[in-house]
Coordinates of C-alpha atoms in Angstrom, one line a residue:
Chain A
M1 CA 58.3 98.2 139.3
A2 CA 59.7 98.9 135.9
E3 CA 62.6 98.3 135.0
I4 CA 65.2 101.1 133.7
P5 CA 65.5 100.3 130.0
R6 CA 68.9 99.5 129.0
Y7 CA 69.8 102.8 126.8
A8 CA 68.4 104.8 129.9
R9 CA 71.6 106.8 131.0
Q10 CA 72.2 107.1 127.0
T11 CA 69.3 108.6 125.6
I12 CA 68.3 111.3 128.2
L13 CA 72.0 113.2 127.1
P14 CA 70.6 115.7 124.8
E15 CA 73.8 114.7 122.4
V16 CA 71.8 111.4 121.7
G17 CA 68.1 111.3 122.8
R18 CA 65.6 108.7 121.2
E19 CA 66.5 109.0 118.0
G20 CA 69.9 108.6 118.4
Q21 CA 69.3 105.6 119.8
A22 CA 67.3 104.7 117.0
R23 CA 69.6 105.4 114.3
L24 CA 72.6 103.6 116.4
A25 CA 70.4 100.6 116.2
E26 CA 69.9 100.6 112.3
A27 CA 73.8 102.0 112.0
T28 CA 76.5 99.5 110.9
V29 CA 79.7 99.8 111.8
A30 CA 82.8 97.9 111.3
V31 CA 86.0 97.3 113.5
M32 CA 88.9 96.7 112.0
G33 CA 91.7 95.0 113.3
C34 CA 90.4 93.3 116.8
G35 CA 93.9 94.0 118.8
A36 CA 94.1 96.9 121.7
L37 CA 91.8 99.8 119.8
G38 CA 90.0 97.4 118.3
S39 CA 88.8 95.7 121.6
V40 CA 88.5 99.0 123.4
A41 CA 85.8 100.7 120.5
A42 CA 84.3 97.5 119.5
T43 CA 83.0 97.0 123.7
I44 CA 81.8 100.5 123.1
L45 CA 80.0 100.3 119.8
A46 CA 78.4 96.9 121.1
R47 CA 77.2 98.5 124.9
S48 CA 76.2 101.7 123.1
G49 CA 74.0 99.6 121.3
V50 CA 75.1 99.8 117.5
G51 CA 72.6 97.4 116.2
H52 CA 75.3 95.8 113.5
L53 CA 78.9 94.9 113.8
R54 CA 81.4 93.5 111.7
L55 CA 84.8 92.6 113.4
I56 CA 87.5 91.9 110.9
D57 CA 90.8 90.7 112.1
R58 CA 93.8 88.4 111.0
D59 CA 94.8 87.1 114.0
V60 CA 95.0 85.1 116.9
V61 CA 95.3 85.6 120.6
E62 CA 98.4 85.0 122.4
L63 CA 99.3 85.7 125.8
H64 CA 101.6 89.0 125.7
N65 CA 98.2 90.7 124.1
L66 CA 96.2 90.4 127.5
Q67 CA 98.2 93.0 129.1
R68 CA 96.3 95.7 126.6
Q69 CA 93.6 94.0 124.3
V70 CA 90.7 94.1 127.3
L71 CA 88.6 91.6 125.3
Y72 CA 90.7 88.4 125.7
N73 CA 91.1 86.4 128.2
E74 CA 94.1 83.3 129.8
D75 CA 92.5 80.1 128.3
D76 CA 91.7 82.4 124.6
A77 CA 95.8 82.4 124.3
A78 CA 96.6 79.3 125.3
R79 CA 94.1 77.7 122.6
G80 CA 95.3 80.7 120.1
V81 CA 91.5 81.6 119.0
P82 CA 91.2 83.7 116.5
K83 CA 90.6 87.7 117.9
A84 CA 88.1 88.3 115.7
A85 CA 85.8 84.7 116.7
A86 CA 86.4 85.1 120.1
A87 CA 86.1 88.9 120.1
A88 CA 82.2 88.4 118.7
E89 CA 81.6 85.4 120.6
R90 CA 81.8 87.9 123.9
L91 CA 80.3 91.3 122.4
Q92 CA 77.1 89.4 121.4
A93 CA 77.2 88.1 125.3
V94 CA 77.0 91.7 126.4
N95 CA 74.1 92.6 124.1
G96 CA 72.0 90.6 122.4
S97 CA 70.3 92.2 121.0
I98 CA 73.0 93.1 117.9
E99 CA 74.0 91.7 115.6
V100 CA 77.8 90.9 115.4
L101 CA 79.7 89.1 113.0
P102 CA 83.6 87.8 112.8
F103 CA 85.5 88.0 110.0
V104 CA 88.8 86.0 110.4
A105 CA 90.4 87.9 107.5
D106 CA 93.4 88.8 106.0
V107 CA 92.2 92.1 104.9
D108 CA 93.7 92.9 100.9
H109 CA 93.2 94.9 97.7
R110 CA 91.2 91.7 97.2
N111 CA 88.4 91.6 100.0
I112 CA 88.8 94.7 101.2
E113 CA 85.0 96.3 99.5
D114 CA 82.9 93.5 100.4
L115 CA 84.1 93.6 103.6
L116 CA 83.3 97.1 104.1
V117 CA 80.2 97.4 101.4
G118 CA 76.9 98.7 103.5
C119 CA 79.0 100.4 106.0
D120 CA 78.0 103.8 107.7
V121 CA 81.4 103.8 109.5
V122 CA 85.0 102.3 110.0
V123 CA 86.8 102.4 113.2
D124 CA 90.9 102.1 111.9
A125 CA 92.5 99.8 114.3
V126 CA 95.1 98.2 112.1
D127 CA 98.7 97.9 113.2
N128 CA 100.3 99.2 109.5
F129 CA 100.3 102.0 107.5
E130 CA 99.4 99.7 104.4
S131 CA 96.5 98.6 105.5
R132 CA 95.5 101.7 106.3
Y133 CA 96.2 103.1 103.2
L134 CA 94.1 100.7 101.7
L135 CA 91.5 102.1 103.5
N136 CA 91.2 105.2 103.1
D137 CA 91.4 103.9 99.5
A138 CA 88.3 101.6 99.2
A139 CA 86.7 104.1 101.9
V140 CA 86.8 107.4 99.8
K141 CA 86.0 105.1 96.6
H142 CA 82.2 104.4 98.7
G143 CA 82.4 107.5 100.6
I144 CA 82.4 106.0 103.9
P145 CA 83.7 107.5 107.0
W146 CA 86.7 105.8 109.3
V147 CA 88.2 107.1 112.2
Y148 CA 91.8 106.9 112.5
G149 CA 93.8 106.1 115.3
G150 CA 97.4 105.0 115.9
V151 CA 99.0 104.5 119.6
I152 CA 102.7 104.1 120.1
G153 CA 104.4 104.1 123.8
V154 CA 102.5 107.1 126.3
G155 CA 101.3 108.6 123.1
G156 CA 98.8 108.8 120.3
V157 CA 96.6 109.7 117.7
S158 CA 93.2 109.9 116.1
M159 CA 90.8 111.4 113.4
P160 CA 88.0 111.3 111.5
I161 CA 88.0 111.3 108.0
L162 CA 85.1 112.1 105.9
P163 CA 85.2 111.5 102.5
G164 CA 84.7 114.7 99.9
D165 CA 84.5 116.7 103.4
G166 CA 87.7 117.3 104.1
P167 CA 91.4 116.3 104.0
C168 CA 91.4 112.4 103.5
F169 CA 94.9 109.8 105.3
R170 CA 96.9 110.4 101.9
C171 CA 96.5 114.2 102.5
L172 CA 98.0 113.9 106.2
F173 CA 100.5 111.7 105.3
P174 CA 101.2 111.5 101.4
S175 CA 103.9 109.5 101.5
D176 CA 104.2 105.8 103.1
P177 CA 107.2 105.5 105.5
G178 CA 107.7 102.4 104.5
P179 CA 108.8 99.1 105.5
G180 CA 110.7 99.5 108.7
A181 CA 110.3 103.0 108.9
V182 CA 108.4 103.7 111.9
E183 CA 108.3 102.1 115.5
T184 CA 105.2 99.3 116.1
C185 CA 104.2 98.6 119.6
D186 CA 106.0 95.4 119.7
T187 CA 109.2 96.8 119.3
A188 CA 108.6 100.6 120.9
G189 CA 105.9 98.8 123.7
I190 CA 102.6 100.3 124.7
L191 CA 101.6 101.8 127.8
S192 CA 97.9 100.3 128.5
T193 CA 96.0 103.5 128.9
I194 CA 96.7 105.6 125.9
V195 CA 95.0 102.8 124.2
H196 CA 91.3 103.7 126.1
I197 CA 92.5 107.6 125.5
V198 CA 92.8 107.0 121.9
S199 CA 90.1 104.1 121.0
A200 CA 87.2 106.3 123.3
F201 CA 88.2 109.4 120.9
Q202 CA 87.6 107.2 117.7
A203 CA 84.7 105.8 119.4
T204 CA 83.1 109.2 120.2
E205 CA 83.6 109.9 116.6
A206 CA 81.9 106.7 115.4
L207 CA 79.0 107.6 117.4
K208 CA 77.8 110.5 116.0
L209 CA 79.1 109.3 112.5
A210 CA 76.4 106.4 113.1
M211 CA 73.7 108.7 114.3
G212 CA 73.5 111.1 111.7
R213 CA 75.5 113.7 113.7
R214 CA 78.1 114.5 110.7
D215 CA 78.3 118.7 111.7
E216 CA 79.5 117.5 115.3
V217 CA 82.0 115.3 114.0
R218 CA 85.2 116.8 114.8
R219 CA 87.5 118.1 112.0
E220 CA 90.8 118.1 114.0
L221 CA 93.5 115.3 114.3
L222 CA 94.3 114.8 118.3
E223 CA 97.6 114.4 119.4
I224 CA 97.8 113.2 123.5
D225 CA 100.1 112.0 125.3
A226 CA 98.8 109.3 128.4
W227 CA 102.1 110.6 130.4
S228 CA 101.7 114.1 130.8
G229 CA 98.1 114.3 130.2
E230 CA 99.0 117.1 127.6
S231 CA 97.1 117.0 124.4
V232 CA 97.4 119.5 120.6
L233 CA 93.9 119.2 118.2
L234 CA 96.0 120.0 114.3
R235 CA 94.0 121.5 111.3
I236 CA 94.7 119.4 108.6
H237 CA 94.3 120.6 105.4
R238 CA 92.6 118.8 101.9
R239 CA 95.8 119.0 99.4
E240 CA 94.8 119.8 96.1
D241 CA 97.4 117.7 94.6
C242 CA 96.1 114.4 96.8
P243 CA 95.9 111.5 94.3
V244 CA 93.0 109.3 96.3
C245 CA 90.5 112.0 96.9
V246 CA 91.2 114.6 94.6
G247 CA 92.3 112.7 92.1
R248 CA 90.6 109.5 92.8
R249 CA 93.2 107.1 92.0
F250 CA 93.1 104.6 94.2
E251 CA 96.5 102.8 94.5
H252 CA 95.9 100.5 96.8
L253 CA 92.4 99.1 96.3
E254 CA 94.3 98.6 92.5
G255 CA 96.7 96.7 94.1
E256 CA 99.7 98.9 92.7
R257 CA 101.3 99.8 96.0
G258 CA 101.5 97.7 99.4
S259 CA 103.2 94.3 99.3
S260 CA 103.0 90.7 98.2
A261 CA 103.0 87.9 100.5
T262 CA 104.1 84.0 98.6
H263 CA 104.7 80.9 100.3
M264 CA 108.1 79.8 99.2
C265 CA 107.8 76.3 97.7
G266 CA 108.9 73.1 100.0
R267 CA 110.5 75.6 102.7
D268 CA 108.1 76.5 105.8
A269 CA 108.9 80.0 104.5
V270 CA 106.9 82.8 103.1
Q271 CA 108.9 86.1 101.3
I272 CA 107.4 89.3 102.1
R273 CA 108.6 92.1 99.1
P274 CA 106.6 95.8 99.1
K275 CA 106.3 96.9 95.4
T276 CA 107.9 100.0 96.0
P277 CA 111.3 99.0 97.6
A278 CA 112.5 100.4 100.5
K279 CA 115.4 102.0 101.5
L280 CA 116.3 100.4 105.1
D281 CA 118.9 101.8 107.8
L282 CA 119.3 98.1 108.8
P283 CA 122.0 99.0 111.8
D284 CA 119.1 101.0 113.2
L285 CA 116.4 98.3 112.6
A286 CA 118.7 96.0 114.8
E287 CA 118.9 98.5 117.5
R288 CA 115.1 98.5 117.9
L289 CA 114.5 95.0 117.3
K290 CA 117.3 93.8 120.1
A291 CA 114.3 94.8 122.6
V292 CA 112.3 91.6 121.3
G293 CA 114.2 88.6 120.5
S294 CA 117.8 87.8 119.5
V295 CA 119.1 89.9 116.3
N296 CA 122.1 89.1 114.1
C297 CA 123.2 92.0 111.9
H298 CA 124.8 91.5 109.0
P299 CA 125.9 94.4 106.2
M300 CA 122.9 93.3 103.8
L301 CA 120.6 91.7 106.0
V302 CA 118.8 91.7 109.9
R303 CA 117.9 88.3 110.7
L304 CA 115.8 87.9 114.0
E305 CA 114.6 84.8 115.7
V306 CA 111.5 85.9 118.0
E307 CA 108.2 83.7 118.6
G308 CA 109.5 80.4 117.1
Y309 CA 110.3 82.4 113.9
Q310 CA 113.2 83.4 112.5
L311 CA 113.0 86.8 109.8
S312 CA 115.7 87.5 107.8
I313 CA 115.1 91.4 106.3
F314 CA 117.1 92.9 103.8
A315 CA 117.4 96.6 103.2
D316 CA 114.8 96.7 100.2
G317 CA 111.9 96.0 103.4
R318 CA 111.8 92.1 101.7
A319 CA 111.6 89.7 104.1
I320 CA 111.8 86.1 104.3
V321 CA 109.6 84.6 107.8
H322 CA 110.9 81.2 108.4
G323 CA 108.2 78.9 110.6
A324 CA 105.3 80.6 109.4
G325 CA 103.7 78.1 106.8
D326 CA 101.1 80.3 106.2
E327 CA 101.3 83.9 104.2
T328 CA 98.6 85.4 107.0
V329 CA 101.0 84.5 109.6
A330 CA 104.0 85.9 107.9
R331 CA 102.3 89.9 107.2
A332 CA 101.5 89.5 110.5
I333 CA 104.8 88.7 111.9
Y334 CA 106.8 91.5 109.3
A335 CA 104.0 94.0 110.2
R336 CA 104.5 93.2 114.0
Y337 CA 108.1 93.3 114.4
V338 CA 109.0 95.3 111.0
G339 CA 106.7 97.3 110.0
L340 CA 104.3 97.9 107.2
Chain B
M1 CA 112.5 134.8 118.9
A2 CA 111.9 132.2 121.7
V3 CA 109.7 129.1 120.4
E4 CA 108.8 126.3 122.0
I5 CA 108.9 123.0 120.0
R6 CA 106.5 119.3 121.1
I7 CA 108.2 116.3 121.0
P8 CA 105.4 113.3 120.6
A9 CA 105.7 110.5 122.5
A10 CA 106.9 108.4 118.8
L11 CA 109.8 110.5 118.5
R12 CA 110.7 111.1 122.1
R13 CA 113.9 108.4 121.8
F14 CA 115.9 110.6 119.2
T15 CA 115.5 113.6 122.6
G16 CA 116.8 111.6 125.2
G17 CA 113.1 111.5 126.5
A18 CA 112.8 115.4 126.7
R19 CA 109.3 116.4 126.1
R20 CA 110.1 119.9 125.2
V21 CA 112.7 121.7 123.1
E22 CA 113.0 125.7 123.3
V23 CA 115.1 127.8 120.0
A24 CA 115.8 130.7 119.3
A25 CA 114.7 131.1 116.0
G26 CA 112.3 133.6 112.8
T27 CA 111.2 130.6 110.4
L28 CA 110.5 127.2 110.3
A29 CA 113.7 125.9 108.6
E30 CA 115.9 127.9 111.9
V31 CA 113.3 125.8 114.4
L32 CA 114.0 122.9 112.8
A33 CA 118.1 123.5 112.6
G34 CA 117.6 124.4 116.3
V35 CA 115.8 121.4 117.6
F36 CA 118.8 119.4 115.3
G37 CA 121.3 121.4 116.8
Q38 CA 120.2 120.1 120.1
H39 CA 119.3 116.5 119.1
P40 CA 120.6 115.4 116.0
D41 CA 119.3 111.8 115.6
L42 CA 116.2 113.7 115.4
R43 CA 117.3 115.1 111.7
G44 CA 117.3 112.0 109.5
R45 CA 113.6 110.9 111.2
M46 CA 112.6 114.7 109.7
L47 CA 114.5 116.3 106.6
T48 CA 115.6 114.1 103.2
A49 CA 118.6 113.7 102.0
E50 CA 118.6 116.8 100.1
G51 CA 117.1 118.8 103.3
G52 CA 113.6 119.6 102.7
L53 CA 110.9 118.0 105.0
R54 CA 109.9 114.1 104.8
A55 CA 106.8 113.9 103.0
D56 CA 105.8 111.6 106.3
A57 CA 106.7 114.2 108.9
R58 CA 104.4 117.0 109.9
V59 CA 105.5 119.8 111.7
F60 CA 102.5 122.3 112.8
I61 CA 102.8 125.7 114.0
A62 CA 100.1 126.7 116.9
G63 CA 98.2 123.5 115.0
D64 CA 98.1 124.4 111.9
E65 CA 99.9 124.1 108.8
P66 CA 102.6 126.2 107.4
E67 CA 101.7 128.0 104.5
Q68 CA 105.3 128.6 103.4
G69 CA 106.6 125.3 104.2
L70 CA 110.2 125.7 105.6
A71 CA 110.2 129.2 104.9
T72 CA 107.5 129.8 107.3
A73 CA 107.7 132.8 110.1
V74 CA 107.7 131.8 113.7
G75 CA 106.2 134.4 115.5
D76 CA 107.3 134.5 119.9
G77 CA 105.9 132.3 121.9
A78 CA 104.2 130.5 119.3
E79 CA 104.1 126.7 119.7
V80 CA 105.8 124.4 117.5
T81 CA 104.2 120.5 116.6
I82 CA 105.9 117.4 115.0
L83 CA 104.0 115.1 114.2
P84 CA 105.5 111.7 112.6
P85 CA 103.1 108.6 111.4
I86 CA 102.0 106.6 114.2
A87 CA 101.0 103.4 113.0
G88 CA 100.3 101.2 116.2
A89 CA 97.3 99.7 118.1

C-alpha cells in the first residue's frame, strides 16, 4: 500500500494546495529569538515544510525555560547548550527534507542585515523592544515582511508588518518605551498557553507570506487574553510622520539608537548604557524585581542579585552587570530583568 | 454615556486585576479620567507629566484609532481598548 505523502493533510486544504506547498519548500523564513514564541513558531514552520529555516538566538537553555520553551529538555539545560543549536538539531530530526540553520548570535545593527538577507519573512520572537525596532528598520529597508508577537502574563498580541503596504512597527509604537519601562516575562511571569496561542497566529501569517498569499494576510493587530478567552482586532494606521516607513530614516540600524555593552577592563563586569538616557522609576523597578531576586533600593540605584549575577541599575537606564564576563550574556540578563 | 474599557492582561496589576472598567463619559479624555479615578496607578502608565497620551500607550475606540486624540467623542456603549507595549517572548 502506498504511503500517504508527508504533507497530504495540508495540501488538501484549499488554503494551501500543492502550489502553496511547493512555495513553502522554496521559502526562507527566519525566526528571530528561539525562546518561548520562537520554539513554537519554528516547530510549526519546520513541520509545515518551510524549505529553509534560520534560527537566531544569543541565549543558552536554562531550567526555568522548560515551562514554556517546548523545543528543549533537561539535558539541554544541564549542559547549557545554545538555544539556536539545540532547536536546529531537534527540528532537523523532525524534518530531514528541509534546511535548518542555527545562528548563535547577539543580533545588533552590525549583523542583522547579513542574518536576514534573502528572507521571505521573519517571525519576531525576541524579548525586547530594542531588537524589534532594529528588526523593523532592517525589514522596512529591505522590504521583508515580518510578524510581531509579544506576550506577558496571560495575554499577548500579534501583527503582521508588510513594508510599503500599511503601518510599520514604529507607526504602532512611535516611541521606544525605554529601559525598565515595560515588564518582562521574567519579572511579571508568563502562562505557557498564551505563548502557543500568539505563536500559532504568528506562524499562520508567516505561512501565508511564505506561500505568497500576501492578499490574505491579516492586517489588524490581534490582542488576546488566554485566561478569559477574549480577543480584539485593532486597526493600526500608517503615520504620515513615521521616520522609518515614510521618512526611511533607520536610526536603530545606523546604531544611533538602542544601547551599547562594554566590558569593564580588569573586572568581571559589563556596562550596559542606553544611547538615549532613560528616566527609570527606581522604587517601581525595585518592587517588580522583588519577585525574582534579592533587591536593595538606594536613592541613586537599584541593586539586584539574581542567577549569580549582581546588577547595579541607575535611573538613566545604565547598568553594571557583575559576574557577566561576556557582553552578550550581560545584554541578555539586562533584557530579561530590566527590559529594553 | 456608558463606556466600557478593556484592560489588557499586561496592565491589570494597575487595576487590582479588573479586566473591565465602566465609566460615564463623552470624550476619550473623560473616559481616561474616569478610569484613572477608579485606578490611579494606571495614570502614570498612560499619560505624560503634561497630561498627554504617552507615545508608547495606545487607545482605541471600537477597534480603531481615535481621529481627534483625547478630544474624540465616544459613543454610548462603545468599547475602549488600552494597548501597552508588550515586549515578552
